[in-house]
Amino acid sequence: MSNFGLSKSVVEGAKRAKKRGIKVVGISSIKESPLSKVSDYTLFSAYDYNAQDGNLFDPSSENLAQLVMVDCIYMLVARKNEKKNISYFKTFSNEIHAEHVK
């Protein structure tokens, strides 16, 4: 999930998942973003970043919608193949922990 689909950690995580044969669902508001390009499926959240209406609260409501989508997808996928997904979770957690700045 990335508003502009440009967050390096998100895009790299999607690439890491694809290398393992995991289907990637990206959530972004930009159609041709790096995240959209690497994702098998992309859900687009609606926000017009080119609008000049000056409303500073719209991006936060977009983030809320994105988080709800992630939560729903997570629950559906996690329950479908629970043992395998727990294994993936542990592997990814260890990799992410190893990447932390020390």
PDB file of C-alpha atoms in Angstrom:
ATOM      1  CA  MET A   1       0.000   0.000   0.000  1.00  0.00           C
ATOM      2  CA  SER A   2       1.444   3.321  -1.074  1.00  0.00           C
ATOM      3  CA  ASN A   3      -0.434   6.482  -2.058  1.00  0.00           C
ATOM      4  CA  PHE A   4       1.864   7.249  -4.973  1.00  0.00           C
ATOM      5  CA  GLY A   5       3.210   3.700  -5.383  1.00  0.00           C
ATOM      6  CA  LEU A   6       6.775   4.972  -4.982  1.00  0.00           C
ATOM      7  CA  SER A   7       7.751   3.817  -1.484  1.00  0.00           C
ATOM      8  CA  LYS A   8      10.950   1.824  -1.889  1.00  0.00           C
ATOM      9  CA  SER A   9      10.262  -0.538   1.014  1.00  0.00           C
ATOM     10  CA  VAL A  10       6.773  -1.320  -0.321  1.00  0.00           C
ATOM     11  CA  VAL A  11       7.941  -1.924  -3.890  1.00  0.00           C
ATOM     12  CA  GLU A  12      10.917  -4.029  -2.732  1.00  0.00           C
ATOM     13  CA  GLY A  13       8.614  -6.056  -0.466  1.00  0.00           C
ATOM     14  CA  ALA A  14       6.307  -6.720  -3.424  1.00  0.00           C
ATOM     15  CA  LYS A  15       9.280  -7.855  -5.530  1.00  0.00           C
ATOM     16  CA  ARG A  16      10.449 -10.134  -2.702  1.00  0.00           C
ATOM     17  CA  ALA A  17       7.004 -11.729  -2.485  1.00  0.00           C
ATOM     18  CA  LYS A  18       6.808 -12.261  -6.267  1.00  0.00           C
ATOM     19  CA  LYS A  19      10.203 -14.040  -6.221  1.00  0.00           C
ATOM     20  CA  ARG A  20       8.591 -16.576  -3.907  1.00  0.00           C
ATOM     21  CA  GLY A  21       5.634 -17.035  -6.216  1.00  0.00           C
ATOM     22  CA  ILE A  22       3.245 -15.071  -4.014  1.00  0.00           C
ATOM     23  CA  LYS A  23       0.526 -13.086  -5.759  1.00  0.00           C
ATOM     24  CA  VAL A  24       0.898  -9.396  -4.999  1.00  0.00           C
ATOM     25  CA  VAL A  25      -2.035  -7.054  -4.482  1.00  0.00           C
ATOM     26  CA  GLY A  26      -0.952  -3.421  -4.589  1.00  0.00           C
ATOM     27  CA  ILE A  27      -3.030  -0.510  -3.352  1.00  0.00           C
ATOM     28  CA  SER A  28      -2.204   2.875  -4.819  1.00  0.00           C
ATOM     29  CA  SER A  29      -3.807   5.931  -6.342  1.00  0.00           C
ATOM     30  CA  ILE A  30      -1.432   6.099  -9.320  1.00  0.00           C
ATOM     31  CA  LYS A  31      -2.014   3.755 -12.261  1.00  0.00           C
ATOM     32  CA  GLU A  32       1.508   3.664 -13.707  1.00  0.00           C
ATOM     33  CA  SER A  33       3.426   3.611 -10.420  1.00  0.00           C
ATOM     34  CA  PRO A  34       6.274   1.162  -9.710  1.00  0.00           C
ATOM     35  CA  LEU A  35       3.996  -0.611  -7.218  1.00  0.00           C
ATOM     36  CA  SER A  36       1.201  -0.975  -9.764  1.00  0.00           C
ATOM     37  CA  LYS A  37       3.660  -2.347 -12.318  1.00  0.00           C
ATOM     38  CA  VAL A  38       5.057  -5.028 -10.005  1.00  0.00           C
ATOM     39  CA  SER A  39       1.645  -6.047  -8.588  1.00  0.00           C
ATOM     40  CA  ASP A  40      -0.393  -8.913  -9.995  1.00  0.00           C
ATOM     41  CA  TYR A  41      -3.534  -7.040  -8.977  1.00  0.00           C
ATOM     42  CA  THR A  42      -3.877  -3.371  -8.156  1.00  0.00           C
ATOM     43  CA  LEU A  43      -6.671  -1.726  -6.209  1.00  0.00           C
ATOM     44  CA  PHE A  44      -6.873   1.987  -6.785  1.00  0.00           C
ATOM     45  CA  SER A  45      -7.871   4.355  -4.047  1.00  0.00           C
ATOM     46  CA  ALA A  46      -9.491   7.526  -5.296  1.00  0.00           C
ATOM     47  CA  TYR A  47      -7.869  10.856  -4.697  1.00  0.00           C
ATOM     48  CA  ASP A  48      -7.198  13.528  -7.297  1.00  0.00           C
ATOM     49  CA  TYR A  49      -3.719  14.794  -6.505  1.00  0.00           C
ATOM     50  CA  ASN A  50      -3.986  17.306  -9.334  1.00  0.00           C
ATOM     51  CA  ALA A  51      -7.046  19.034  -7.852  1.00  0.00           C
ATOM     52  CA  GLN A  52      -6.396  22.525  -6.626  1.00  0.00           C
ATOM     53  CA  ASP A  53      -9.203  22.703  -4.072  1.00  0.00           C
ATOM     54  CA  GLY A  54      -6.814  23.081  -1.132  1.00  0.00           C
ATOM     55  CA  ASN A  55      -8.519  20.403   0.984  1.00  0.00           C
ATOM     56  CA  LEU A  56      -5.763  19.032   3.230  1.00  0.00           C
ATOM     57  CA  PHE A  57      -7.895  16.285   4.748  1.00  0.00           C
ATOM     58  CA  ASP A  58      -8.650  14.191   1.673  1.00  0.00           C
ATOM     59  CA  PRO A  59      -5.313  12.290   1.646  1.00  0.00           C
ATOM     60  CA  SER A  60      -5.889  11.098   5.224  1.00  0.00           C
ATOM     61  CA  SER A  61      -9.327   9.764   4.289  1.00  0.00           C
ATOM     62  CA  GLU A  62      -7.671   7.951   1.372  1.00  0.00           C
ATOM     63  CA  ASN A  63      -5.251   6.328   3.816  1.00  0.00           C
ATOM     64  CA  LEU A  64      -8.143   5.154   5.964  1.00  0.00           C
ATOM     65  CA  ALA A  65      -9.838   3.551   2.948  1.00  0.00           C
ATOM     66  CA  GLN A  66      -6.564   1.852   2.007  1.00  0.00           C
ATOM     67  CA  LEU A  67      -6.136   0.451   5.516  1.00  0.00           C
ATOM     68  CA  VAL A  68      -9.655  -0.981   5.487  1.00  0.00           C
ATOM     69  CA  MET A  69      -8.921  -2.690   2.154  1.00  0.00           C
ATOM     70  CA  VAL A  70      -5.680  -4.142   3.530  1.00  0.00           C
ATOM     71  CA  ASP A  71      -7.399  -5.441   6.648  1.00  0.00           C
ATOM     72  CA  CYS A  72     -10.151  -7.163   4.646  1.00  0.00           C
ATOM     73  CA  ILE A  73      -7.705  -8.747   2.197  1.00  0.00           C
ATOM     74  CA  TYR A  74      -5.422  -9.852   5.024  1.00  0.00           C
ATOM     75  CA  MET A  75      -8.209 -11.656   6.853  1.00  0.00           C
ATOM     76  CA  LEU A  76      -9.431 -13.397   3.697  1.00  0.00           C
ATOM     77  CA  VAL A  77      -5.985 -14.574   2.636  1.00  0.00           C
ATOM     78  CA  ALA A  78      -4.646 -15.440   6.073  1.00  0.00           C
ATOM     79  CA  ARG A  79      -7.539 -17.733   6.865  1.00  0.00           C
ATOM     80  CA  LYS A  80      -7.467 -19.500   3.508  1.00  0.00           C
ATOM     81  CA  ASN A  81      -4.096 -21.243   3.949  1.00  0.00           C
ATOM     82  CA  GLU A  82      -3.236 -20.613   7.562  1.00  0.00           C
ATOM     83  CA  LYS A  83      -0.184 -22.895   8.074  1.00  0.00           C
ATOM     84  CA  LYS A  84       1.561 -21.806   4.880  1.00  0.00           C
ATOM     85  CA  ASN A  85       0.834 -18.135   5.550  1.00  0.00           C
ATOM     86  CA  ILE A  86       2.247 -18.341   9.075  1.00  0.00           C
ATOM     87  CA  SER A  87       5.448 -19.732   7.565  1.00  0.00           C
ATOM     88  CA  TYR A  88       5.601 -16.844   5.064  1.00  0.00           C
ATOM     89  CA  PHE A  89       4.956 -14.349   7.845  1.00  0.00           C
ATOM     90  CA  LYS A  90       7.830 -15.695   9.950  1.00  0.00           C
ATOM     91  CA  THR A  91      10.233 -15.655   6.977  1.00  0.00           C
ATOM     92  CA  PHE A  92       9.297 -12.097   5.988  1.00  0.00           C
ATOM     93  CA  SER A  93       9.499 -10.904   9.605  1.00  0.00           C
ATOM     94  CA  ASN A  94      13.039 -12.267   9.914  1.00  0.00           C
ATOM     95  CA  GLU A  95      14.104 -10.633   6.640  1.00  0.00           C
ATOM     96  CA  ILE A  96      12.624  -7.276   7.599  1.00  0.00           C
ATOM     97  CA  HIS A  97      14.226  -7.459  11.044  1.00  0.00           C
ATOM     98  CA  ALA A  98      17.622  -8.128   9.399  1.00  0.00           C
ATOM     99  CA  GLU A  99      17.200  -4.990   7.258  1.00  0.00           C
ATOM    100  CA  HIS A 100      16.672  -2.648  10.221  1.00  0.00           C
ATOM    101  CA  VAL A 101      19.353  -0.054  10.759  1.00  0.00           C
ATOM    102  CA  LYS A 102      21.476  -0.996  13.758  1.00  0.00           C
TER     103      LYS A 102
END
